[in-house]
Amino acid sequence: HASFELAQRQFDLNGMHRTGDVILGGLFEVHYTALFPDRTFTSEPQQPTCQGFDTLGFRHAMTMAFTIEEINRNVHLLPNVTLGYSLYDNCGALVIGFSSALSLASGREEQFLLQENCTGTPPVLGIVGDHYSTFSIAISNVLGLYKMPIVSYFATCTCLNDRQRFPSFFRTIPPDSFQVRAMIQVLKHFGWTWVGLLVSDDDYGLHVAQSFQSDLAQSGAGCLAYLEVLPWDSDPGELRGIVHLIKTSTARVVMVFAHEIHMIHLMEEVGIKNVTGLQWMASEAWVSATVLQTPHLMPYLGGTLGTAIRHGDIAGLREFLLNIQPNQDHSNNGKSMFWEHTFQCKFAPPPVGWVETGGTLCTGQEDLENMETEFLDVSNLGPEYNVYKAVYALAYALDDMFHCEPGRGPFGGNSCANLKRIEPWQLVHYLQKINFTTPFGDQVSFDGNGNVLPIYDILNWLWLPDGQTVVQNVGVVKETARGEELILDKDKIFWNFESKTTPQSVCSDSCRPGTRMARKKGQPVCCFDCIPCSEGLISSKQDSVECTSCPEDFWSSPQRDLCVPKKTEFLSYHEPLGIFVFGIFIRHRSTPMVRANNSELSFLLLVSLKLCFLCSLLFIGRPRLWTCQLRHAVFGISFVLCVSCILVKTVVVLAVFKASKPGGGASLKWFGPLQQRGTVLALTSVQAAICTAWLVSASPCVVGSTVGFAVLLGYIGFLAILSFLLAFMARNLPDNFNEAKLITFSMLIFCAVWVAFVPAYINSPGKYADAVEVFAILASSFGLLVALFGPKCYIILLKPERNTKKAIMGRGIRLK
């Protein structure tokens, strides 16, 4: 015979029991914590002491007892079968909870004998619990080896989804993975992108931290300002450091995934440091904790928002709770402890000194109904509703098992379970397939990971003027085919701030349209600067990551938030710049150049200069297709004609000088009037060909058509430089041939104007580029006019006595 020594040899477990045909086990937190005595080698083993009676934990246990009695009264569910229960207190300690689970699985005696082949019906066929994820992990790791069905009502760790490790674990509360996603939906709804996260130092908290960081980054909903782990031992130094971090952080939203005991110690330090102005967000583990809803804590916790497990109505539960009476022998069980805690009395025999210090004795006849206690408040039944569903899930699984028809069963050879020797794994099979609807209207079934359909209520702590606290339901988050769906009644939410409005919690304010986000170096992505978009770029949405370019025919608005059609800009006759340009032309329309020299080249040069002045008119007024195409062509041909004349005149000067020397008469023979006209025509034809090719290949109307313009200017520049060099070579000729000096000076002015034109033109937007080009045309034209014909006009108009053949042939043209 195999024998098992139980932990009961060391622990006197607090429990409540009821006999029945089938026994279901339950693990609940009836006490917050346990005090373990110091171990010595000389003293006898001492029992741990459970401390801090948990009224709500006791109500959870009583809900299981109520549910089993309700099922036993139901003639349609498990007829002719009476359910019993064995309920244990884990005292908030893993070792006690684990010992209780082993006791449930193996029996309440110190030795439990199995058959030689290790088969036989265990004392319980299923367990409801445990409360904590860590306890459930430890228990399921062991009892899962025997396929013992465990249905938790409060363990939310996502790690329990692992069916390889926990093949017989089920739960009627959604896992933390969904609770995390539900919290993120709330953050996104209110625009809280900068939050702090506190977690408990256990599987529950650490898995939440991992899941939250991953899901938050994936959703892009925000960033963590800090992540801190709350110690189990409530070390004051650690808590002071955490509270200091909370107080100094710019995050105004603090999320806490921890247990009531963690929050109690944390809020004590928060109260000492007087840390106000925070929006607390609670996990389901403490969102309904009345121990925190006290007058001295509500100035800090008022307005708390949190996710809570689905609430439901349980008809008849309050009446059942009212009928609870302590045992007649007042033994140390849950009912007697509840009675002593509620009425602050002690059953006889009382502890030493109890009566002497003014303590009262319990009679068992105290009036519970008129007692103000949260135990009887059944308006928000969350964990209790999950306990209710867990017990019914086991009952429906048993009912399906008992209704199995021989030959149509799910096991080997289509067999059914042996009702005299039911094995836990057989109940797991039926538990996986249950599907029923509660009286509250919620459907209950388990997915492949043992989870129910995820749904959470959103609760808000309303702090009333009289100091009372009401936990109100303000919304719901549920899983749908499209993902998580959040429904909120924002008008009901109580905000614990002077403004009574939704708080803000961001690392950096949103970037308006027209700017882009630039992440701050070494900080999370939620911390950024807003950089204005450059000219020609826009951002039309808030918090844009980058600025985008406008289409070719559009430009950015002054606010850089949208693209607008480019404005057609031109020099107008009616604006000052156009009037000035046009006035210059009108003023010099009767220029005395025509009287400067009557030679053929001089007249041709005057005509070309006139064309240069006239071509500037094509740059004035609203642009049309023909003006766009002709303005640069006319400009280029006119200036080449002008410079060609100057170049030929320079060559003529050199030829005349050479002809004046002995034996040089033949030079003029090869460069007579016919050759001069032919040279001017040939040089001008080259420019005409360049302009024609430009018009055909890339119209000057096209923005960015710079190659043709560059070739046009380059050809003019080549001829001007050539003229300058030739004139510079002839600058020291005798006085009667000193026109070379005038050509040198005119070409120097011409080249200077057009060299300065290029950078000014490139950096001038819109109509100002046309203005720059017009000024360059006029300046160079006036320069040529004054430099070449000014001295001749001076002699003709002011010194007529020197305008004779003798003077010209004898002394030449000289200014005095």
PDB file of N, CA, C and O in Angstrom, residues 621-668:
ATOM      1  N   GLY A 621       3.843  91.456 -67.397  1.00  0.00           N
ATOM      2  CA  GLY A 621       2.451  91.112 -67.669  1.00  0.00           C
ATOM      3  C   GLY A 621       2.164  89.653 -67.386  1.00  0.00           C
ATOM      4  O   GLY A 621       3.056  88.840 -67.119  1.00  0.00           O
ATOM      5  N   ARG A 622       0.880  89.261 -67.427  1.00  0.00           N
ATOM      6  CA  ARG A 622       0.473  87.878 -67.162  1.00  0.00           C
ATOM      7  C   ARG A 622       1.057  86.956 -68.213  1.00  0.00           C
ATOM      8  O   ARG A 622       0.900  87.190 -69.416  1.00  0.00           O
ATOM      9  N   PRO A 623       1.745  85.923 -67.786  1.00  0.00           N
ATOM     10  CA  PRO A 623       2.403  85.037 -68.754  1.00  0.00           C
ATOM     11  C   PRO A 623       1.403  84.255 -69.593  1.00  0.00           C
ATOM     12  O   PRO A 623       0.373  83.817 -69.118  1.00  0.00           O
ATOM     13  N   ARG A 624       1.767  84.123 -70.874  1.00  0.00           N
ATOM     14  CA  ARG A 624       1.013  83.285 -71.799  1.00  0.00           C
ATOM     15  C   ARG A 624       1.991  82.327 -72.455  1.00  0.00           C
ATOM     16  O   ARG A 624       3.214  82.500 -72.355  1.00  0.00           O
ATOM     17  N   LEU A 625       1.466  81.351 -73.137  1.00  0.00           N
ATOM     18  CA  LEU A 625       2.353  80.332 -73.711  1.00  0.00           C
ATOM     19  C   LEU A 625       3.371  80.944 -74.658  1.00  0.00           C
ATOM     20  O   LEU A 625       4.567  80.643 -74.592  1.00  0.00           O
ATOM     21  N   TRP A 626       2.927  81.843 -75.530  1.00  0.00           N
ATOM     22  CA  TRP A 626       3.851  82.401 -76.529  1.00  0.00           C
ATOM     23  C   TRP A 626       4.889  83.321 -75.896  1.00  0.00           C
ATOM     24  O   TRP A 626       6.041  83.361 -76.334  1.00  0.00           O
ATOM     25  N   THR A 627       4.486  84.056 -74.825  1.00  0.00           N
ATOM     26  CA  THR A 627       5.480  84.924 -74.173  1.00  0.00           C
ATOM     27  C   THR A 627       6.502  84.097 -73.403  1.00  0.00           C
ATOM     28  O   THR A 627       7.691  84.436 -73.360  1.00  0.00           O
ATOM     29  N   CYS A 628       6.024  82.993 -72.758  1.00  0.00           N
ATOM     30  CA  CYS A 628       6.955  82.117 -72.039  1.00  0.00           C
ATOM     31  C   CYS A 628       7.987  81.525 -72.994  1.00  0.00           C
ATOM     32  O   CYS A 628       9.173  81.406 -72.659  1.00  0.00           O
ATOM     33  N   GLN A 629       7.541  81.121 -74.177  1.00  0.00           N
ATOM     34  CA  GLN A 629       8.441  80.454 -75.109  1.00  0.00           C
ATOM     35  C   GLN A 629       9.379  81.430 -75.830  1.00  0.00           C
ATOM     36  O   GLN A 629      10.510  81.084 -76.160  1.00  0.00           O
ATOM     37  N   LEU A 630       8.890  82.665 -76.066  1.00  0.00           N
ATOM     38  CA  LEU A 630       9.682  83.594 -76.866  1.00  0.00           C
ATOM     39  C   LEU A 630      10.616  84.480 -76.049  1.00  0.00           C
ATOM     40  O   LEU A 630      11.604  84.983 -76.581  1.00  0.00           O
ATOM     41  N   ARG A 631      10.297  84.695 -74.760  1.00  0.00           N
ATOM     42  CA  ARG A 631      11.059  85.692 -74.004  1.00  0.00           C
ATOM     43  C   ARG A 631      12.555  85.385 -73.979  1.00  0.00           C
ATOM     44  O   ARG A 631      13.385  86.269 -74.219  1.00  0.00           O
ATOM     45  N   HIS A 632      12.911  84.128 -73.704  1.00  0.00           N
ATOM     46  CA  HIS A 632      14.335  83.796 -73.627  1.00  0.00           C
ATOM     47  C   HIS A 632      14.953  83.685 -75.009  1.00  0.00           C
ATOM     48  O   HIS A 632      16.134  84.013 -75.202  1.00  0.00           O
ATOM     49  N   ALA A 633      14.167  83.238 -75.998  1.00  0.00           N
ATOM     50  CA  ALA A 633      14.706  83.142 -77.363  1.00  0.00           C
ATOM     51  C   ALA A 633      15.025  84.533 -77.906  1.00  0.00           C
ATOM     52  O   ALA A 633      16.114  84.773 -78.472  1.00  0.00           O
ATOM     53  N   VAL A 634      14.087  85.482 -77.775  1.00  0.00           N
ATOM     54  CA  VAL A 634      14.324  86.845 -78.240  1.00  0.00           C
ATOM     55  C   VAL A 634      15.484  87.474 -77.486  1.00  0.00           C
ATOM     56  O   VAL A 634      16.339  88.160 -78.072  1.00  0.00           O
ATOM     57  N   PHE A 635      15.521  87.256 -76.182  1.00  0.00           N
ATOM     58  CA  PHE A 635      16.623  87.783 -75.359  1.00  0.00           C
ATOM     59  C   PHE A 635      17.970  87.249 -75.851  1.00  0.00           C
ATOM     60  O   PHE A 635      18.933  87.995 -76.048  1.00  0.00           O
ATOM     61  N   GLY A 636      18.036  85.920 -76.066  1.00  0.00           N
ATOM     62  CA  GLY A 636      19.303  85.319 -76.469  1.00  0.00           C
ATOM     63  C   GLY A 636      19.761  85.768 -77.836  1.00  0.00           C
ATOM     64  O   GLY A 636      20.946  86.106 -78.039  1.00  0.00           O
ATOM     65  N   ILE A 637      18.845  85.809 -78.810  1.00  0.00           N
ATOM     66  CA  ILE A 637      19.220  86.207 -80.175  1.00  0.00           C
ATOM     67  C   ILE A 637      19.601  87.687 -80.217  1.00  0.00           C
ATOM     68  O   ILE A 637      20.577  88.084 -80.880  1.00  0.00           O
ATOM     69  N   SER A 638      18.860  88.553 -79.522  1.00  0.00           N
ATOM     70  CA  SER A 638      19.143  89.990 -79.508  1.00  0.00           C
ATOM     71  C   SER A 638      20.529  90.263 -78.958  1.00  0.00           C
ATOM     72  O   SER A 638      21.301  91.068 -79.520  1.00  0.00           O
ATOM     73  N   PHE A 639      20.885  89.603 -77.858  1.00  0.00           N
ATOM     74  CA  PHE A 639      22.184  89.865 -77.249  1.00  0.00           C
ATOM     75  C   PHE A 639      23.319  89.274 -78.070  1.00  0.00           C
ATOM     76  O   PHE A 639      24.416  89.838 -78.125  1.00  0.00           O
ATOM     77  N   VAL A 640      23.089  88.145 -78.715  1.00  0.00           N
ATOM     78  CA  VAL A 640      24.136  87.597 -79.585  1.00  0.00           C
ATOM     79  C   VAL A 640      24.355  88.518 -80.781  1.00  0.00           C
ATOM     80  O   VAL A 640      25.492  88.763 -81.224  1.00  0.00           O
ATOM     81  N   LEU A 641      23.239  89.064 -81.322  1.00  0.00           N
ATOM     82  CA  LEU A 641      23.378  90.025 -82.423  1.00  0.00           C
ATOM     83  C   LEU A 641      24.195  91.243 -81.981  1.00  0.00           C
ATOM     84  O   LEU A 641      25.086  91.717 -82.712  1.00  0.00           O
ATOM     85  N   CYS A 642      23.905  91.723 -80.762  1.00  0.00           N
ATOM     86  CA  CYS A 642      24.617  92.883 -80.225  1.00  0.00           C
ATOM     87  C   CYS A 642      26.092  92.568 -80.023  1.00  0.00           C
ATOM     88  O   CYS A 642      26.985  93.315 -80.479  1.00  0.00           O
ATOM     89  N   VAL A 643      26.378  91.460 -79.341  1.00  0.00           N
ATOM     90  CA  VAL A 643      27.774  91.113 -79.044  1.00  0.00           C
ATOM     91  C   VAL A 643      28.519  90.755 -80.327  1.00  0.00           C
ATOM     92  O   VAL A 643      29.730  91.034 -80.467  1.00  0.00           O
ATOM     93  N   SER A 644      27.822  90.156 -81.291  1.00  0.00           N
ATOM     94  CA  SER A 644      28.464  89.828 -82.568  1.00  0.00           C
ATOM     95  C   SER A 644      28.922  91.092 -83.288  1.00  0.00           C
ATOM     96  O   SER A 644      30.023  91.138 -83.881  1.00  0.00           O
ATOM     97  N   CYS A 645      28.043  92.116 -83.258  1.00  0.00           N
ATOM     98  CA  CYS A 645      28.428  93.392 -83.864  1.00  0.00           C
ATOM     99  C   CYS A 645      29.663  93.960 -83.192  1.00  0.00           C
ATOM    100  O   CYS A 645      30.586  94.481 -83.850  1.00  0.00           O
ATOM    101  N   ILE A 646      29.707  93.903 -81.870  1.00  0.00           N
ATOM    102  CA  ILE A 646      30.859  94.417 -81.129  1.00  0.00           C
ATOM    103  C   ILE A 646      32.105  93.620 -81.472  1.00  0.00           C
ATOM    104  O   ILE A 646      33.207  94.177 -81.658  1.00  0.00           O
ATOM    105  N   LEU A 647      31.945  92.278 -81.559  1.00  0.00           N
ATOM    106  CA  LEU A 647      33.087  91.434 -81.891  1.00  0.00           C
ATOM    107  C   LEU A 647      33.631  91.784 -83.279  1.00  0.00           C
ATOM    108  O   LEU A 647      34.850  91.903 -83.482  1.00  0.00           O
ATOM    109  N   VAL A 648      32.727  91.966 -84.238  1.00  0.00           N
ATOM    110  CA  VAL A 648      33.152  92.298 -85.604  1.00  0.00           C
ATOM    111  C   VAL A 648      33.805  93.672 -85.629  1.00  0.00           C
ATOM    112  O   VAL A 648      34.823  93.901 -86.305  1.00  0.00           O
ATOM    113  N   LYS A 649      33.215  94.651 -84.876  1.00  0.00           N
ATOM    114  CA  LYS A 649      33.815  95.982 -84.794  1.00  0.00           C
ATOM    115  C   LYS A 649      35.240  95.896 -84.222  1.00  0.00           C
ATOM    116  O   LYS A 649      36.146  96.610 -84.670  1.00  0.00           O
ATOM    117  N   THR A 650      35.446  95.025 -83.258  1.00  0.00           N
ATOM    118  CA  THR A 650      36.779  94.871 -82.675  1.00  0.00           C
ATOM    119  C   THR A 650      37.747  94.314 -83.709  1.00  0.00           C
ATOM    120  O   THR A 650      38.899  94.784 -83.828  1.00  0.00           O
ATOM    121  N   VAL A 651      37.271  93.308 -84.427  1.00  0.00           N
ATOM    122  CA  VAL A 651      38.130  92.743 -85.478  1.00  0.00           C
ATOM    123  C   VAL A 651      38.440  93.784 -86.545  1.00  0.00           C
ATOM    124  O   VAL A 651      39.560  93.863 -87.075  1.00  0.00           O
ATOM    125  N   VAL A 652      37.456  94.637 -86.905  1.00  0.00           N
ATOM    126  CA  VAL A 652      37.653  95.698 -87.897  1.00  0.00           C
ATOM    127  C   VAL A 652      38.715  96.684 -87.415  1.00  0.00           C
ATOM    128  O   VAL A 652      39.586  97.137 -88.172  1.00  0.00           O
ATOM    129  N   VAL A 653      38.650  97.035 -86.122  1.00  0.00           N
ATOM    130  CA  VAL A 653      39.652  97.946 -85.561  1.00  0.00           C
ATOM    131  C   VAL A 653      41.042  97.360 -85.726  1.00  0.00           C
ATOM    132  O   VAL A 653      42.000  98.045 -86.141  1.00  0.00           O
ATOM    133  N   LEU A 654      41.174  96.062 -85.381  1.00  0.00           N
ATOM    134  CA  LEU A 654      42.471  95.414 -85.525  1.00  0.00           C
ATOM    135  C   LEU A 654      42.899  95.363 -86.990  1.00  0.00           C
ATOM    136  O   LEU A 654      44.078  95.554 -87.334  1.00  0.00           O
ATOM    137  N   ALA A 655      41.934  95.100 -87.884  1.00  0.00           N
ATOM    138  CA  ALA A 655      42.262  95.021 -89.315  1.00  0.00           C
ATOM    139  C   ALA A 655      42.688  96.370 -89.865  1.00  0.00           C
ATOM    140  O   ALA A 655      43.639  96.484 -90.663  1.00  0.00           O
ATOM    141  N   VAL A 656      41.980  97.446 -89.476  1.00  0.00           N
ATOM    142  CA  VAL A 656      42.337  98.790 -89.934  1.00  0.00           C
ATOM    143  C   VAL A 656      43.734  99.164 -89.454  1.00  0.00           C
ATOM    144  O   VAL A 656      44.535  99.754 -90.188  1.00  0.00           O
ATOM    145  N   PHE A 657      44.016  98.832 -88.173  1.00  0.00           N
ATOM    146  CA  PHE A 657      45.353  99.146 -87.649  1.00  0.00           C
ATOM    147  C   PHE A 657      46.443  98.408 -88.428  1.00  0.00           C
ATOM    148  O   PHE A 657      47.475  98.964 -88.766  1.00  0.00           O
ATOM    149  N   LYS A 658      46.154  97.136 -88.729  1.00  0.00           N
ATOM    150  CA  LYS A 658      47.131  96.357 -89.484  1.00  0.00           C
ATOM    151  C   LYS A 658      47.277  96.895 -90.901  1.00  0.00           C
ATOM    152  O   LYS A 658      48.362  96.908 -91.487  1.00  0.00           O
ATOM    153  N   ALA A 659      46.129  97.380 -91.496  1.00  0.00           N
ATOM    154  CA  ALA A 659      46.175  97.900 -92.873  1.00  0.00           C
ATOM    155  C   ALA A 659      46.948  99.204 -92.956  1.00  0.00           C
ATOM    156  O   ALA A 659      47.456  99.576 -94.020  1.00  0.00           O
ATOM    157  N   SER A 660      47.007  99.927 -91.841  1.00  0.00           N
ATOM    158  CA  SER A 660      47.713 101.210 -91.835  1.00  0.00           C
ATOM    159  C   SER A 660      49.231 101.043 -91.897  1.00  0.00           C
ATOM    160  O   SER A 660      49.946 101.986 -92.157  1.00  0.00           O
ATOM    161  N   LYS A 661      49.714  99.860 -91.667  1.00  0.00           N
ATOM    162  CA  LYS A 661      51.138  99.595 -91.711  1.00  0.00           C
ATOM    163  C   LYS A 661      51.545  99.254 -93.146  1.00  0.00           C
ATOM    164  O   LYS A 661      50.734  98.780 -93.937  1.00  0.00           O
ATOM    165  N   PRO A 662      52.754  99.469 -93.473  1.00  0.00           N
ATOM    166  CA  PRO A 662      53.217  99.159 -94.823  1.00  0.00           C
ATOM    167  C   PRO A 662      52.988  97.693 -95.166  1.00  0.00           C
ATOM    168  O   PRO A 662      53.288  96.801 -94.365  1.00  0.00           O
ATOM    169  N   GLY A 663      52.411  97.419 -96.323  1.00  0.00           N
ATOM    170  CA  GLY A 663      52.158  96.063 -96.779  1.00  0.00           C
ATOM    171  C   GLY A 663      50.961  95.405 -96.152  1.00  0.00           C
ATOM    172  O   GLY A 663      50.713  94.219 -96.342  1.00  0.00           O
ATOM    173  N   GLY A 664      50.161  96.145 -95.348  1.00  0.00           N
ATOM    174  CA  GLY A 664      49.014  95.524 -94.665  1.00  0.00           C
ATOM    175  C   GLY A 664      47.690  95.836 -95.296  1.00  0.00           C
ATOM    176  O   GLY A 664      46.634  95.603 -94.696  1.00  0.00           O
ATOM    177  N   GLY A 665      47.681  96.403 -96.512  1.00  0.00           N
ATOM    178  CA  GLY A 665      46.418  96.779 -97.131  1.00  0.00           C
ATOM    179  C   GLY A 665      45.542  95.598 -97.482  1.00  0.00           C
ATOM    180  O   GLY A 665      44.325  95.726 -97.597  1.00  0.00           O
ATOM    181  N   ALA A 666      46.192  94.438 -97.678  1.00  0.00           N
ATOM    182  CA  ALA A 666      45.386  93.272 -98.073  1.00  0.00           C
ATOM    183  C   ALA A 666      44.469  92.781 -96.976  1.00  0.00           C
ATOM    184  O   ALA A 666      43.522  92.029 -97.221  1.00  0.00           O
ATOM    185  N   SER A 667      44.725  93.189 -95.708  1.00  0.00           N
ATOM    186  CA  SER A 667      43.903  92.699 -94.589  1.00  0.00           C
ATOM    187  C   SER A 667      42.472  93.161 -94.691  1.00  0.00           C
ATOM    188  O   SER A 667      41.531  92.417 -94.359  1.00  0.00           O
ATOM    189  N   LEU A 668      42.253  94.404 -95.142  1.00  0.00           N
ATOM    190  CA  LEU A 668      40.883  94.897 -95.273  1.00  0.00           C
ATOM    191  C   LEU A 668      40.168  94.247 -96.439  1.00  0.00           C
ATOM    192  O   LEU A 668      38.944  94.176 -96.480  1.00  0.00           O
TER     193      LEU A 668
END
